[in-house]
Tab-separated table of C-alpha atoms (C1' of nucleotides) in Angstrom:
chain	number	residue	atom	x	y	z
A	1	MET	CA	7.779	14.430	20.091
A	2	VAL	CA	6.293	11.555	18.457
A	3	SER	CA	5.352	13.103	15.522
A	4	GLU	CA	9.258	14.620	14.843
A	5	LEU	CA	10.375	10.748	14.892
A	6	MET	CA	7.666	9.873	12.448
A	7	LEU	CA	8.591	12.728	10.244
A	8	GLN	CA	12.668	11.660	9.875
A	9	GLN	CA	13.001	11.397	6.232
A	10	THR	CA	9.008	10.237	5.956
A	11	PRO	CA	6.206	12.739	4.288
A	12	VAL	CA	3.658	14.526	6.353
A	13	ASN	CA	0.751	13.020	4.390
A	14	ARG	CA	2.140	8.994	5.540
A	15	VAL	CA	2.749	9.506	9.142
A	16	LEU	CA	-0.626	11.180	9.700
A	17	PRO	CA	-2.203	8.106	10.070
A	18	VAL	CA	-0.031	5.986	11.935
A	19	HIS	CA	0.410	9.100	14.497
A	20	GLU	CA	-3.359	9.492	15.226
A	21	ALA	CA	-3.370	5.743	15.820
A	22	TRP	CA	-0.287	5.590	17.876
A	23	MET	CA	-0.887	8.535	20.012
A	24	GLU	CA	-4.535	7.107	20.428
A	25	ARG	CA	-2.821	3.871	21.946
A	26	TRP	CA	-0.158	5.136	23.808
A	27	PRO	CA	-0.864	8.932	25.063
A	28	THR	CA	2.171	9.446	27.797
A	29	PRO	CA	5.574	8.289	27.541
A	30	GLY	CA	4.812	5.574	30.114
A	31	ASP	CA	2.127	4.230	27.995
A	32	LEU	CA	4.894	3.550	25.269
A	33	ALA	CA	7.186	2.455	27.709
A	34	ALA	CA	4.905	-0.374	28.896
A	35	ALA	CA	4.319	-1.607	25.751
A	36	SER	CA	6.775	-4.099	24.501
A	37	THR	CA	9.623	-3.249	21.688
A	38	GLY	CA	7.526	-5.652	19.267
A	39	ASP	CA	4.432	-3.487	19.490
A	40	ALA	CA	6.184	-0.720	18.935
A	41	VAL	CA	7.682	-1.892	15.568
A	42	ARG	CA	4.541	-3.147	14.552
A	43	ALA	CA	2.370	0.025	14.976
A	44	TRP	CA	5.462	1.935	12.832
A	45	GLY	CA	3.683	-0.101	10.162
A	46	ARG	CA	5.201	0.720	6.866
A	47	LEU	CA	6.916	3.862	7.699
A	48	GLY	CA	10.057	2.778	7.184
A	49	TYR	CA	13.485	3.020	8.749
A	50	PRO	CA	11.941	0.740	11.857
A	51	ARG	CA	15.155	1.381	14.253
A	52	ARG	CA	13.301	4.816	14.846
A	53	ALA	CA	10.264	2.588	16.564
A	54	LEU	CA	12.869	1.487	18.783
A	55	ARG	CA	14.657	4.636	19.466
A	56	LEU	CA	11.254	5.973	20.422
A	57	HIS	CA	10.423	3.298	22.763
A	58	ALA	CA	13.999	3.782	24.132
A	59	ALA	CA	13.080	7.406	24.620
A	60	ALA	CA	9.989	6.627	26.208
A	61	THR	CA	11.463	4.364	28.685
A	62	ALA	CA	14.488	7.185	29.282
A	63	ILE	CA	11.735	9.969	29.881
A	64	THR	CA	9.941	7.892	32.519
A	65	GLU	CA	12.974	6.823	34.104
A	66	ARG	CA	14.867	10.056	34.111
A	67	HIS	CA	12.072	12.824	33.581
A	68	ASP	CA	9.135	11.441	35.898
A	69	GLY	CA	7.255	10.692	32.390
A	70	VAL	CA	7.376	14.406	31.058
A	71	VAL	CA	8.947	15.051	27.885
A	72	PRO	CA	11.905	17.632	28.970
A	73	ALA	CA	11.901	21.343	27.660
A	74	GLU	CA	16.139	21.417	27.813
A	75	TYR	CA	17.812	20.884	24.451
A	76	ALA	CA	20.883	18.813	26.035
A	77	ASP	CA	17.957	16.466	27.798
A	78	LEU	CA	16.223	15.968	24.577
A	79	LEU	CA	19.485	15.155	22.660
A	80	ALA	CA	20.046	12.836	24.821
A	81	LEU	CA	17.286	10.756	24.355
A	82	PRO	CA	17.158	7.944	21.676
A	83	GLY	CA	16.856	8.798	18.052
A	84	VAL	CA	17.051	12.609	19.112
A	85	GLY	CA	19.390	14.270	17.156
A	86	ASP	CA	20.562	18.132	16.692
A	87	TYR	CA	17.254	18.764	14.680
A	88	THR	CA	14.842	16.830	16.503
A	89	ALA	CA	16.027	18.453	19.583
A	90	SER	CA	15.635	21.763	18.686
A	91	ALA	CA	12.285	21.162	17.226
A	92	ILE	CA	10.925	19.213	20.040
A	93	ALA	CA	12.337	22.302	22.148
A	94	SER	CA	10.987	24.750	19.794
A	95	PHE	CA	7.516	23.692	18.452
A	96	ALA	CA	6.347	22.274	21.926
A	97	HIS	CA	7.930	24.548	24.550
A	98	GLY	CA	8.499	27.691	22.855
A	99	ARG	CA	12.380	27.715	23.465
A	100	ARG	CA	14.651	29.786	21.263
A	101	HIS	CA	16.617	27.697	19.107
A	102	VAL	CA	18.184	27.189	15.233
A	103	VAL	CA	16.107	24.738	13.737
A	104	LEU	CA	17.772	23.384	10.839
A	105	ASP	CA	16.360	20.847	8.911
A	106	THR	CA	16.310	20.298	5.094
A	107	ASN	CA	13.634	22.978	4.361
A	108	VAL	CA	15.071	25.512	6.393
A	109	ARG	CA	18.439	24.740	4.675
A	110	ARG	CA	16.894	24.992	1.607
A	111	VAL	CA	15.118	28.396	2.110
A	112	LEU	CA	18.340	30.288	3.460
A	113	ALA	CA	20.714	28.668	0.784
A	114	ARG	CA	18.328	30.411	-1.741
A	115	ALA	CA	17.019	33.354	0.157
A	116	VAL	CA	20.717	33.950	1.247
A	117	GLY	CA	22.912	32.295	-0.229
A	118	GLY	CA	21.885	32.373	-4.114
A	119	THR	CA	21.982	28.672	-4.932
A	120	GLU	CA	19.260	26.508	-5.410
A	121	PHE	CA	20.080	23.707	-3.180
A	122	PRO	CA	22.145	23.087	0.355
A	123	GLY	CA	25.478	21.228	0.409
A	124	THR	CA	24.996	17.456	1.632
A	125	SER	CA	26.097	18.308	5.460
A	126	ILE	CA	25.709	21.425	7.743
A	127	THR	CA	28.428	23.745	7.389
A	128	ARG	CA	29.530	26.246	10.309
A	129	ALA	CA	28.583	29.238	8.172
A	130	GLU	CA	25.486	27.790	7.358
A	131	ARG	CA	24.532	27.380	11.338
A	132	ASP	CA	26.282	31.265	11.616
A	133	VAL	CA	23.649	32.505	9.239
A	134	ALA	CA	20.725	30.688	10.818
A	135	THR	CA	21.869	32.105	13.945
A	136	ALA	CA	21.727	35.607	12.669
A	137	LEU	CA	18.625	35.101	11.488
A	138	LEU	CA	16.853	34.255	14.401
A	139	PRO	CA	14.890	36.732	16.424
A	140	ASP	CA	16.020	37.579	19.839
A	141	ASP	CA	12.363	37.503	21.338
A	142	GLU	CA	11.794	33.700	22.731
A	143	ALA	CA	8.359	33.519	21.552
A	144	THR	CA	8.775	35.610	18.206
A	145	ALA	CA	11.979	32.957	17.772
A	146	ALA	CA	9.526	29.978	18.216
A	147	THR	CA	7.109	31.554	15.602
A	148	TRP	CA	10.178	31.848	13.370
A	149	ALA	CA	11.384	28.584	13.506
A	150	VAL	CA	7.818	26.847	12.127
A	151	ALA	CA	7.261	29.635	9.862
A	152	THR	CA	10.738	29.190	7.763
A	153	MET	CA	10.177	25.234	7.718
A	154	GLU	CA	6.942	25.464	6.550
A	155	LEU	CA	7.940	28.192	3.901
A	156	GLY	CA	10.503	25.677	2.695
A	157	ALA	CA	7.723	22.881	3.015
A	158	LEU	CA	4.809	24.657	1.360
A	159	VAL	CA	6.387	27.057	-0.909
A	160	CYS	CA	9.952	27.064	-1.224
A	161	THR	CA	9.811	23.365	-2.271
A	162	ALA	CA	12.919	21.529	-3.560
A	163	ALA	CA	11.202	20.887	-6.795
A	164	ASN	CA	9.039	23.637	-8.664
A	165	PRO	CA	9.036	26.260	-5.841
A	166	ARG	CA	6.264	28.622	-6.080
A	167	CYS	CA	8.381	31.766	-6.545
A	168	GLY	CA	4.973	33.731	-7.301
A	169	SER	CA	3.307	33.349	-3.944
A	170	CYS	CA	6.538	33.809	-1.260
A	171	PRO	CA	6.768	36.263	0.485
A	172	LEU	CA	10.799	36.414	0.513
A	173	ALA	CA	10.544	36.731	-3.390
A	174	ASP	CA	11.538	40.652	-3.191
A	175	ARG	CA	14.403	39.732	-1.029
A	176	CYS	CA	15.672	36.422	-2.595
A	177	ALA	CA	19.123	36.114	-3.994
A	178	TRP	CA	18.588	33.448	-5.637
A	179	LEU	CA	15.304	34.694	-7.559
A	180	ALA	CA	17.369	37.989	-8.369
A	181	ALA	CA	20.133	35.968	-10.031
A	182	GLY	CA	17.636	34.381	-12.296
A	183	ARG	CA	17.082	30.797	-10.674
A	184	PRO	CA	20.356	29.553	-11.559
A	185	ALA	CA	20.163	25.674	-11.697
A	186	HIS	CA	22.139	23.341	-9.097
A	187	ASP	CA	25.764	23.628	-10.247
A	188	GLY	CA	28.429	20.754	-8.910
A	189	PRO	CA	28.132	16.771	-9.069
A	190	PRO	CA	24.772	15.592	-8.788
A	191	ARG	CA	23.659	14.327	-5.490
A	192	ARG	CA	24.215	10.715	-5.281
A	193	ALA	CA	21.221	8.701	-5.933
A	194	GLN	CA	20.243	6.245	-3.057
A	195	ALA	CA	20.350	2.549	-4.700
A	196	TRP	CA	17.555	0.463	-3.890
A	197	ALA	CA	17.351	-2.941	-5.874
A	198	GLY	CA	19.273	-5.740	-4.313
A	199	THR	CA	20.631	-3.770	-1.413
A	200	ASP	CA	20.643	-5.074	2.237
A	201	ARG	CA	17.906	-2.408	2.880
A	202	GLN	CA	15.101	-3.959	0.868
A	203	CYS	CA	16.724	-7.616	1.989
A	204	ARG	CA	15.900	-6.445	5.752
A	205	GLY	CA	12.317	-4.607	4.566
A	206	ARG	CA	11.486	-7.530	2.973
A	207	LEU	CA	12.409	-9.865	5.812
A	208	LEU	CA	10.736	-7.588	8.521
A	209	ALA	CA	7.483	-7.213	6.358
A	210	VAL	CA	6.664	-10.952	6.822
A	211	LEU	CA	7.217	-10.928	10.653
A	212	ARG	CA	5.373	-7.858	10.997
A	213	ASP	CA	2.196	-8.781	9.202
A	214	ALA	CA	2.359	-12.340	10.742
A	215	GLU	CA	0.021	-13.234	13.634
A	216	GLY	CA	2.770	-15.008	15.858
A	217	PRO	CA	6.319	-16.578	15.309
A	218	VAL	CA	7.288	-17.383	11.546
A	219	HIS	CA	9.676	-20.401	10.696
A	220	ARG	CA	12.609	-20.070	8.785
A	221	SER	CA	11.666	-21.433	5.497
A	222	VAL	CA	9.121	-18.669	5.166
A	223	LEU	CA	11.516	-16.196	5.532
A	224	GLU	CA	14.202	-18.069	3.195
A	225	ALA	CA	11.412	-17.822	0.325
A	226	THR	CA	11.331	-14.054	0.558
A	227	TRP	CA	14.949	-13.585	-0.653
A	228	SER	CA	17.093	-16.003	-2.729
A	229	ASP	CA	20.588	-14.300	-1.919
A	230	VAL	CA	21.365	-16.840	0.717
A	231	PRO	CA	24.493	-15.009	1.684
A	232	GLN	CA	22.737	-11.799	1.610
A	233	ARG	CA	19.752	-12.760	3.221
A	234	GLU	CA	21.205	-14.430	6.040
A	235	ARG	CA	23.487	-11.575	6.875
A	236	CYS	CA	20.430	-9.199	6.684
A	237	LEU	CA	18.532	-11.590	9.411
A	238	ALA	CA	21.591	-11.273	11.213
A	239	SER	CA	21.855	-7.514	11.680
A	240	LEU	CA	18.092	-7.400	12.225
A	241	LEU	CA	18.559	-9.710	14.978
A	242	ASP	CA	21.690	-7.636	16.148
A	243	ASP	CA	19.212	-4.643	16.054
A	244	ALA	CA	16.951	-6.052	17.988
A	245	LEU	CA	14.402	-5.805	15.431
A	246	VAL	CA	13.949	-9.609	15.208
A	247	ALA	CA	13.909	-11.632	17.721
A	248	ARG	CA	14.680	-15.655	17.889
A	249	THR	CA	11.588	-17.527	19.543
A	250	GLY	CA	12.843	-20.975	18.385
A	251	PRO	CA	15.738	-22.965	16.794
A	252	ASP	CA	13.763	-22.235	13.775
A	253	THR	CA	11.507	-19.752	14.214
A	254	TYR	CA	11.397	-16.086	14.336
A	255	ALA	CA	8.971	-12.909	15.736
A	256	LEU	CA	8.931	-9.313	16.275
A	257	PRO	CA	10.557	-8.688	19.812
B	1	DC	C1'	32.767	12.484	6.889
B	2	DA	C1'	30.917	9.232	3.906
B	3	DG	C1'	27.701	5.182	4.247
B	4	DT	C1'	23.859	3.185	5.898
B	5	DC	C1'	19.018	2.442	7.277
B	6	DG	C1'	12.990	1.603	4.355
B	7	DT	C1'	9.219	3.204	1.819
B	8	DG	C1'	5.657	4.794	-1.580
B	9	DG	C1'	4.412	8.878	-4.083
B	10	DT	C1'	5.262	11.269	-8.039
B	11	DA	C1'	7.511	13.409	-12.684
C	1	DT	C1'	9.624	3.021	-16.263
C	2	DT	C1'	13.203	4.731	-13.716
C	3	DA	C1'	14.626	8.350	-10.961
C	4	DC	C1'	14.586	10.691	-6.965
C	5	DC	C1'	13.210	11.735	-3.118
C	6	DA	C1'	10.579	13.641	2.526
C	7	DA	C1'	10.645	17.303	8.846
C	8	DG	C1'	17.931	12.696	10.516
C	9	DA	C1'	20.404	9.619	13.486
C	10	DC	C1'	24.104	7.078	13.907
C	11	DT	C1'	28.406	5.037	13.454
DNA sequence: CAGTCGTGGTA
DNA sequence: TTACCAAGACT
């Protein structure tokens, strides 16, 4: 569960060392629940999307209170946890508990888009038809379904990659609709690139990095020195406070919660 | 449903 | 150097 939360939109290579340290420090949900959210945010390091650290902490608390400290195996119970959406609930139920679930992440979606749909990339959002295809392909046997879930994800992550897919070593090469069609390039509107420079996300990241790397409370002047656009800086600091990623420790000082 | 939310590697 | 991402969730 910890790795799945960390892997949401974050490359495996970056997650590995953080995950290892995290699990050594907080081996059980109860251990994490007993820690402060500030420690969780700091241990999250530079994985990005730090609200995931808060959600994981909140999930650990919920598991401790509602599930006797044991990560539930039921999809509905998992889905009810903070930071756990359809993908993560299915992944935990399937990978950790061997349950039969459609695990539809970006890798699997790409594999199905190519092998079945004959297109290079899936759409921006999951469609009903897409889920129907994935459901129809899922093996009936529970154990086999769990293996299928891992296998299709790995296929997408290691072979049927977004850029430079290794069709030469793909086990589906002889039945892939996209390959059979000559690997036609993605048509239609280009996927919107996410802006970064000058955005609130960059500003929030800059502010939080200062607090994360600081020993204790930080004076307002230090935060002000990290971002020149005053209205934006104030807006971002307010949103960080609102998200409970930052706490006000005095009239002019701030720190991790 | 589209917008928002971090970060650092890679072509 | 810039563009484009990488095992989503939430609003």
